[in-house]
Coordinates of N, CA and C in Angstrom, one line a residue:
M1 N 20.6 25.5 -5.2 CA 21.4 24.2 -4.5 C 20.5 23.5 -4.1
K2 N 20.6 22.1 -4.4 CA 19.9 21.2 -4.2 C 20.3 20.4 -2.4
T3 N 19.1 20.6 -2.1 CA 18.6 20.0 -0.4 C 19.6 18.7 -0.8
K4 N 20.9 18.6 0.4 CA 21.3 17.2 0.5 C 20.3 16.5 1.2
L5 N 20.3 15.2 0.7 CA 19.3 14.4 1.5 C 19.9 13.1 1.6
H6 N 19.9 12.5 2.9 CA 20.5 11.1 3.3 C 19.2 10.0 3.1
Q7 N 19.7 8.5 3.2 CA 18.4 7.6 2.8 C 19.0 6.3 3.4
W8 N 18.2 5.3 4.2 CA 18.6 4.4 4.5 C 17.6 3.2 4.9
K9 N 17.6 2.4 4.5 CA 16.9 1.0 4.6 C 16.6 0.8 5.9
F10 N 15.4 0.5 6.6 CA 15.6 0.1 7.9 C 14.8 -0.9 8.0
H11 N 15.2 -1.9 9.0 CA 14.8 -3.5 8.6 C 13.9 -3.8 9.7
S12 N 12.8 -3.5 9.8 CA 11.5 -3.4 10.5 C 11.0 -4.8 10.8
V13 N 10.1 -5.0 12.2 CA 9.2 -6.0 12.2 C 8.0 -6.0 11.4
V14 N 7.5 -5.0 10.8 CA 6.6 -4.9 9.5 C 6.9 -4.8 8.3
G15 N 8.5 -4.9 8.0 CA 8.9 -4.8 6.7 C 10.0 -4.0 6.8
P16 N 10.4 -3.7 5.2 CA 11.6 -2.8 5.6 C 10.9 -1.3 5.4
I17 N 11.4 -0.1 5.6 CA 10.8 1.1 5.8 C 12.2 2.1 5.1
Y18 N 11.6 2.6 4.1 CA 12.9 3.5 3.6 C 13.4 5.0 4.1
L19 N 13.8 5.2 4.7 CA 14.0 6.2 5.6 C 15.0 7.5 4.8
V20 N 14.3 8.7 4.5 CA 15.0 9.8 3.6 C 14.5 11.0 4.9
V21 N 16.1 11.3 5.2 CA 16.2 12.6 5.9 C 17.2 14.1 5.1
S22 N 16.9 15.2 5.7 CA 17.3 16.3 5.2 C 17.9 16.9 6.5
E23 N 18.5 18.1 6.1 CA 19.1 18.3 7.5 C 18.3 18.8 8.2
K24 N 17.0 19.5 7.7 CA 16.2 20.1 8.4 C 15.2 19.2 9.1
G25 N 15.1 17.9 8.8 CA 14.3 16.7 9.2 C 13.6 15.5 8.9
L26 N 13.2 14.7 9.3 CA 12.6 13.2 8.5 C 11.9 14.1 7.3
R27 N 12.2 13.5 6.0 CA 11.2 14.1 5.1 C 10.7 12.5 4.4
G28 N 10.5 11.7 4.8 CA 10.3 10.2 4.3 C 10.3 8.7 5.2
A29 N 9.1 8.2 5.6 CA 9.4 7.0 6.0 C 8.2 6.3 5.1
F30 N 9.2 5.6 3.8 CA 8.6 5.1 2.6 C 8.4 3.4 2.9
W31 N 7.4 2.7 2.3 CA 7.1 1.6 2.2 C 8.2 0.9 1.1
K32 N 8.7 1.6 -0.2 CA 9.3 1.2 -1.4 C 10.5 2.1 -1.4
K33 N 11.3 1.5 -2.0 CA 12.7 2.4 -2.2 C 12.1 3.7 -3.0
Q34 N 12.6 4.7 -2.7 CA 12.9 5.6 -3.6 C 13.5 6.6 -4.5
D35 N 13.3 6.7 -5.5 CA 14.5 7.3 -6.2 C 14.5 8.7 -6.0
I36 N 15.4 8.7 -5.2 CA 16.2 10.0 -4.8 C 17.4 10.7 -5.2
P37 N 17.2 11.4 -6.4 CA 18.4 12.3 -7.1 C 19.4 13.0 -5.7
Y38 N 20.7 12.7 -6.2 CA 21.5 13.4 -5.1 C 21.7 13.0 -3.4
A39 N 20.8 11.8 -3.1 CA 20.9 11.0 -2.0 C 22.0 10.2 -1.5
N40 N 22.4 10.3 -0.5 CA 23.8 9.5 0.1 C 23.3 8.7 0.9
D41 N 23.6 7.5 1.0 CA 23.5 6.4 1.9 C 24.4 6.5 3.1
L42 N 23.5 6.6 4.2 CA 24.1 7.5 5.4 C 23.8 7.0 6.8
S43 N 24.0 5.8 7.2 CA 23.1 5.3 8.4 C 23.6 6.0 9.8
E44 N 24.7 6.7 9.4 CA 25.2 7.2 11.0 C 24.8 8.4 10.8
H45 N 24.0 9.1 10.2 CA 23.2 10.1 10.2 C 22.9 10.3 11.5
P46 N 22.8 11.5 12.4 CA 22.0 11.4 13.6 C 20.6 11.2 13.4
L47 N 20.0 12.1 12.5 CA 18.2 11.9 12.7 C 18.0 10.6 11.7
L48 N 19.0 10.0 11.1 CA 18.2 8.7 10.8 C 18.4 7.6 12.2
K49 N 19.7 7.5 12.6 CA 19.6 7.3 14.0 C 18.7 7.3 15.0
K50 N 18.2 8.5 15.0 CA 17.2 8.6 16.0 C 15.8 8.5 15.7
T51 N 15.9 8.3 14.3 CA 14.4 7.9 14.0 C 14.1 6.0 13.8
I52 N 15.2 5.3 13.3 CA 15.3 4.2 13.7 C 15.0 3.7 15.3
E53 N 15.7 4.5 16.2 CA 15.6 4.4 17.6 C 14.0 4.2 18.1
E54 N 13.5 5.6 17.5 CA 12.1 5.8 17.7 C 10.9 4.7 17.1
L55 N 11.3 4.6 16.2 CA 10.6 3.7 15.3 C 10.6 2.0 15.8
S56 N 11.4 1.9 16.0 CA 11.8 0.5 17.1 C 11.1 0.3 18.2
E57 N 11.1 1.5 18.8 CA 10.6 1.6 20.4 C 9.1 1.6 20.2
Y58 N 8.4 2.4 19.3 CA 7.3 2.3 18.7 C 6.7 0.7 18.2
L59 N 7.7 0.2 17.4 CA 7.0 -1.3 17.2 C 7.3 -2.1 18.6
E60 N 8.3 -2.0 19.1 CA 8.3 -2.7 20.3 C 7.3 -2.4 21.4
G61 N 6.2 -1.4 21.1 CA 5.2 -1.2 22.4 C 5.6 -0.1 23.3
K62 N 6.8 0.3 23.2 CA 7.6 1.3 24.5 C 7.5 2.5 24.1
R63 N 7.1 2.9 22.8 CA 7.1 4.2 22.6 C 5.3 4.5 21.9
K64 N 4.7 5.9 22.4 CA 3.7 6.5 22.2 C 3.7 7.6 21.0
T65 N 4.4 8.2 21.4 CA 4.6 9.7 20.5 C 5.8 9.8 20.0
F66 N 6.1 10.6 18.9 CA 7.5 10.7 18.1 C 7.7 12.3 18.5
S67 N 9.3 12.2 18.7 CA 9.9 13.6 18.6 C 10.9 14.3 17.4
I68 N 10.7 13.2 16.7 CA 11.9 13.8 15.5 C 11.1 15.0 14.8
E69 N 12.0 15.5 14.3 CA 11.8 17.1 13.4 C 11.6 16.8 12.2
L70 N 10.4 17.0 11.5 CA 9.9 16.6 10.0 C 10.1 17.8 9.3
D71 N 10.7 17.2 8.2 CA 10.9 18.2 6.6 C 9.8 18.0 5.8
L72 N 8.6 18.0 6.4 CA 7.3 17.7 5.3 C 7.4 18.6 4.1
Q73 N 7.3 17.9 2.6 CA 7.0 18.4 1.3 C 5.7 18.4 0.8
G74 N 5.1 19.3 0.9 CA 3.4 19.0 0.1 C 2.9 20.4 0.1
S75 N 2.0 20.3 -0.4 CA 1.1 21.2 -0.7 C 0.2 21.6 0.7
A76 N 0.1 23.3 0.9 CA -1.0 23.3 2.4 C -1.9 22.7 2.6
F77 N -2.6 22.5 1.9 CA -3.6 21.2 2.1 C -3.5 19.8 2.5
Q78 N -2.2 19.8 1.6 CA -1.9 18.4 2.3 C -1.1 18.0 3.8
K79 N -0.6 19.4 3.7 CA 0.1 19.7 5.3 C -0.8 19.9 6.1
S80 N -2.1 20.5 5.9 CA -3.0 20.7 7.2 C -3.7 18.9 7.4
V81 N -3.8 18.5 6.6 CA -4.4 17.1 6.7 C -3.3 16.1 7.3
W82 N -2.3 16.1 6.9 CA -0.6 15.5 7.8 C -1.0 16.4 9.3
S83 N -1.1 17.6 9.5 CA -1.2 17.8 11.0 C -2.2 17.3 11.4
A84 N -3.3 17.5 10.8 CA -4.8 16.6 11.9 C -4.8 15.3 12.0
L85 N -3.5 14.6 11.4 CA -3.1 13.2 11.3 C -2.2 13.1 12.5
L86 N -1.6 14.2 13.1 CA -0.4 14.0 14.0 C -1.4 13.8 15.3
K87 N -2.6 14.5 15.3 CA -3.3 14.9 16.4 C -4.5 13.7 16.7
I88 N -4.3 12.4 15.9 CA -5.3 11.4 16.3 C -4.1 10.7 17.4
P89 N -5.1 10.3 18.3 CA -4.0 9.8 19.7 C -3.7 8.4 19.4
Y90 N -3.4 8.0 20.2 CA -2.5 6.3 19.9 C -3.7 6.0 20.3
G91 N -3.6 4.5 19.4 CA -4.7 3.8 19.8 C -6.2 3.9 19.4
E92 N -6.6 5.1 19.1 CA -7.7 5.5 18.5 C -7.6 5.7 16.7
T93 N -8.9 5.7 16.2 CA -8.9 5.6 14.7 C -10.3 6.8 14.8
C94 N -10.0 7.1 13.3 CA -11.0 8.1 12.7 C -11.3 7.7 11.3
T95 N -12.2 8.4 10.6 CA -12.7 8.6 9.2 C -12.1 9.6 8.7
Y96 N -12.1 9.6 7.1 CA -11.6 10.6 6.6 C -12.9 11.8 6.9
S97 N -14.2 11.5 6.8 CA -14.8 12.7 7.5 C -14.4 13.2 8.9
D98 N -14.1 12.7 9.5 CA -13.3 13.5 10.6 C -12.5 14.3 10.6
I99 N -11.4 14.2 9.8 CA -10.2 14.8 9.3 C -10.6 15.8 8.6
A100 N -11.9 15.6 7.7 CA -12.5 16.7 7.0 C -12.9 17.9 7.9
R101 N -13.8 17.2 8.9 CA -14.1 18.4 10.0 C -13.0 18.8 10.6
K102 N -12.1 18.2 11.3 CA -11.3 19.0 11.7 C -10.0 20.0 11.0
I103 N -10.3 19.8 9.8 CA -9.6 20.7 9.0 C -10.5 21.9 8.4
K104 N -11.7 21.8 9.1 CA -12.8 22.7 8.6 C -13.3 22.8 7.1
N105 N -13.5 21.4 6.9 CA -13.5 21.4 5.2 C -14.7 20.2 4.7
V106 N -15.7 20.2 5.5 CA -16.2 18.7 5.5 C -16.7 18.6 4.0
K107 N -16.5 19.3 2.8 CA -16.8 18.7 1.5 C -15.5 18.1 1.2
A108 N -14.2 18.2 1.8 CA -12.9 17.5 1.6 C -12.5 16.4 1.7
V109 N -13.8 15.5 1.8 CA -13.6 13.8 2.5 C -12.6 13.1 1.2
R110 N -13.1 13.0 -0.2 CA -12.3 12.6 -0.9 C -11.0 13.3 -0.9
A111 N -10.7 14.6 -1.1 CA -9.4 15.3 -0.8 C -8.4 14.8 0.1
V112 N -9.2 14.9 0.9 CA -8.4 14.1 2.4 C -8.1 12.9 2.1
G113 N -8.8 12.0 1.9 CA -8.5 10.4 1.3 C -7.0 10.6 0.6
A114 N -7.2 11.6 -0.4 CA -5.8 11.6 -1.7 C -4.8 12.0 -0.8
A115 N -4.9 13.0 0.1 CA -3.9 13.7 0.9 C -3.5 12.6 1.7
N116 N -4.4 11.6 2.5 CA -3.9 10.8 3.4 C -3.3 9.7 2.5
G117 N -3.1 9.4 1.2 CA -2.7 8.5 0.8 C -1.3 8.9 0.3
K118 N -1.1 10.4 0.1 CA 0.1 11.0 0.0 C 1.1 11.0 1.1
N119 N 0.6 11.0 2.5 CA 1.3 10.8 3.5 C 2.9 10.4 3.4
P120 N 4.1 11.4 3.3 CA 5.4 10.7 3.2 C 6.1 10.4 4.4
I121 N 5.2 10.1 5.4 CA 6.1 9.8 6.6 C 5.1 8.8 7.4
S122 N 5.1 7.5 6.9 CA 4.5 6.5 7.6 C 4.5 6.1 9.1
I123 N 3.9 6.0 9.7 CA 3.9 5.7 11.2 C 4.0 6.6 11.8
I124 N 4.5 7.7 11.7 CA 5.2 8.8 12.6 C 4.2 9.3 12.1
I125 N 3.6 9.8 11.4 CA 2.3 10.6 10.7 C 1.5 9.4 10.3
P126 N 0.4 9.1 11.7 CA -0.3 8.0 11.6 C -1.5 7.7 10.7
C127 N -1.3 7.8 9.7 CA -2.4 7.7 8.4 C -2.9 6.0 8.9
H128 N -2.2 5.3 9.1 CA -2.8 4.1 9.8 C -4.0 4.1 10.4
R129 N -4.2 5.0 11.1 CA -5.2 5.4 12.4 C -6.6 5.6 11.4
V130 N -6.5 6.2 10.2 CA -7.6 6.7 10.0 C -8.4 5.0 8.6
I131 N -9.8 5.4 9.1 CA -10.4 4.2 8.6 C -11.6 4.4 7.9
G132 N -12.5 3.5 7.4 CA -13.2 3.8 6.5 C -14.8 4.2 7.3
S133 N -15.5 4.8 7.2 CA -17.2 5.5 7.5 C -17.5 3.9 7.9
N134 N -17.3 3.2 7.4 CA -18.1 1.6 7.7 C -17.5 1.2 9.0
G135 N -16.3 1.2 9.2 CA -15.4 1.4 10.5 C -14.2 -0.3 9.5
K136 N -14.4 -0.1 8.7 CA -13.5 -1.1 7.9 C -11.9 -0.7 7.5
L137 N -11.1 -1.5 7.4 CA -9.7 -0.8 7.0 C -9.9 -0.4 5.3
T138 N -9.0 0.4 5.4 CA -8.8 1.0 3.9 C -7.8 1.0 3.6
G139 N -7.4 1.4 2.5 CA -6.0 1.5 1.9 C -4.9 1.8 2.9
Y140 N -3.6 1.2 2.5 CA -2.5 1.7 3.0 C -1.0 1.3 2.5
A141 N -0.5 2.3 2.4 CA 0.9 1.8 1.2 C 1.7 0.6 2.0
G142 N 1.4 0.5 3.5 CA 2.5 -0.7 3.4 C 1.3 -2.2 3.5
G143 N 0.2 -1.8 2.9 CA -0.7 -2.8 3.0 C -1.7 -3.1 4.2
L144 N -2.8 -3.5 4.1 CA -3.6 -3.9 4.9 C -3.5 -4.7 6.0
K145 N -2.3 -5.7 6.0 CA -2.0 -6.7 6.9 C -1.0 -5.7 8.1
V146 N -0.4 -4.8 7.2 CA 0.5 -3.6 8.4 C -0.6 -3.1 9.3
K147 N -1.3 -2.4 8.5 CA -2.0 -1.4 9.0 C -3.0 -2.0 10.2
E148 N -3.2 -3.5 10.0 CA -3.8 -4.1 11.3 C -3.2 -4.2 12.2
K149 N -1.9 -4.4 11.9 CA -1.0 -5.2 13.1 C -0.7 -4.0 13.6
L150 N -0.4 -2.9 13.0 CA 0.0 -1.2 13.3 C -1.5 -0.7 14.8
L151 N -2.3 -1.0 14.2 CA -3.7 -0.9 15.2 C -3.9 -2.0 16.0
T152 N -3.2 -3.0 16.0 CA -4.0 -4.1 17.0 C -2.7 -3.7 18.1
L153 N -1.4 -3.6 17.5 CA -0.4 -2.8 18.9 C -0.6 -2.1 19.5
E154 N -1.2 -0.8 19.3 CA -1.6 0.0 19.7 C -2.8 -0.2 20.6
K155 N -3.8 -0.5 20.1 CA -5.0 -1.5 21.1 C -4.4 -2.3 21.6
E156 N -3.8 -2.7 21.8 CA -3.3 -4.0 22.9 C -2.3 -3.3 24.0
L157 N -1.7 -2.0 23.8 CA -0.7 -1.5 24.8 C -1.3 -0.4 25.6
L158 N -2.6 0.2 24.8 CA -3.7 0.9 25.8 C -3.8 0.8 27.5

C-alpha cells in the first residue's frame, strides 16, 4: 500500500517552500515543486498547519527550534548526517569536516557534502548552517542569497 502524502506550497518571506507530509511526519520542505505520485493538496492537514506556523515563527525571528515530527527517507549514512545537522546550534555554523568528525567518519567529507545536498527538509534540518572550510558560503538548494539571509537572521537574533 502506498503511503498517503499531502503537499502544500507555503509562500514564505524567502520564497515558496513546498511542504510534503505523511501520516508519520514532515517528509519534505523543498525549494522546488516535487512530482509526488498519490499526493493530495491539503492545507488543512494538522501537520502542514503546524509546519507553516513554526516556519513562519522562525522566519519572523520568534522561534529557534522546531518541534515537528519528521518522516525522513534516506540511507543510514544520510540520516546520520541529517541527525548531526539537527545538532548545529541556532546562529552557529560548521564545516563539512566538522560534520564528518561528528559522525565519526573523518574521511567522508565529500559524502557528507552530498548527503547535505540531499537534505529533504530545508531550514528545519539546518543545512544552511554548513559552510566551506574557508569560511565562505557554499551551495544551497534555496540559493546562496537565501542561505545568507537565514544565517544573518539567526546571528542578529542571538
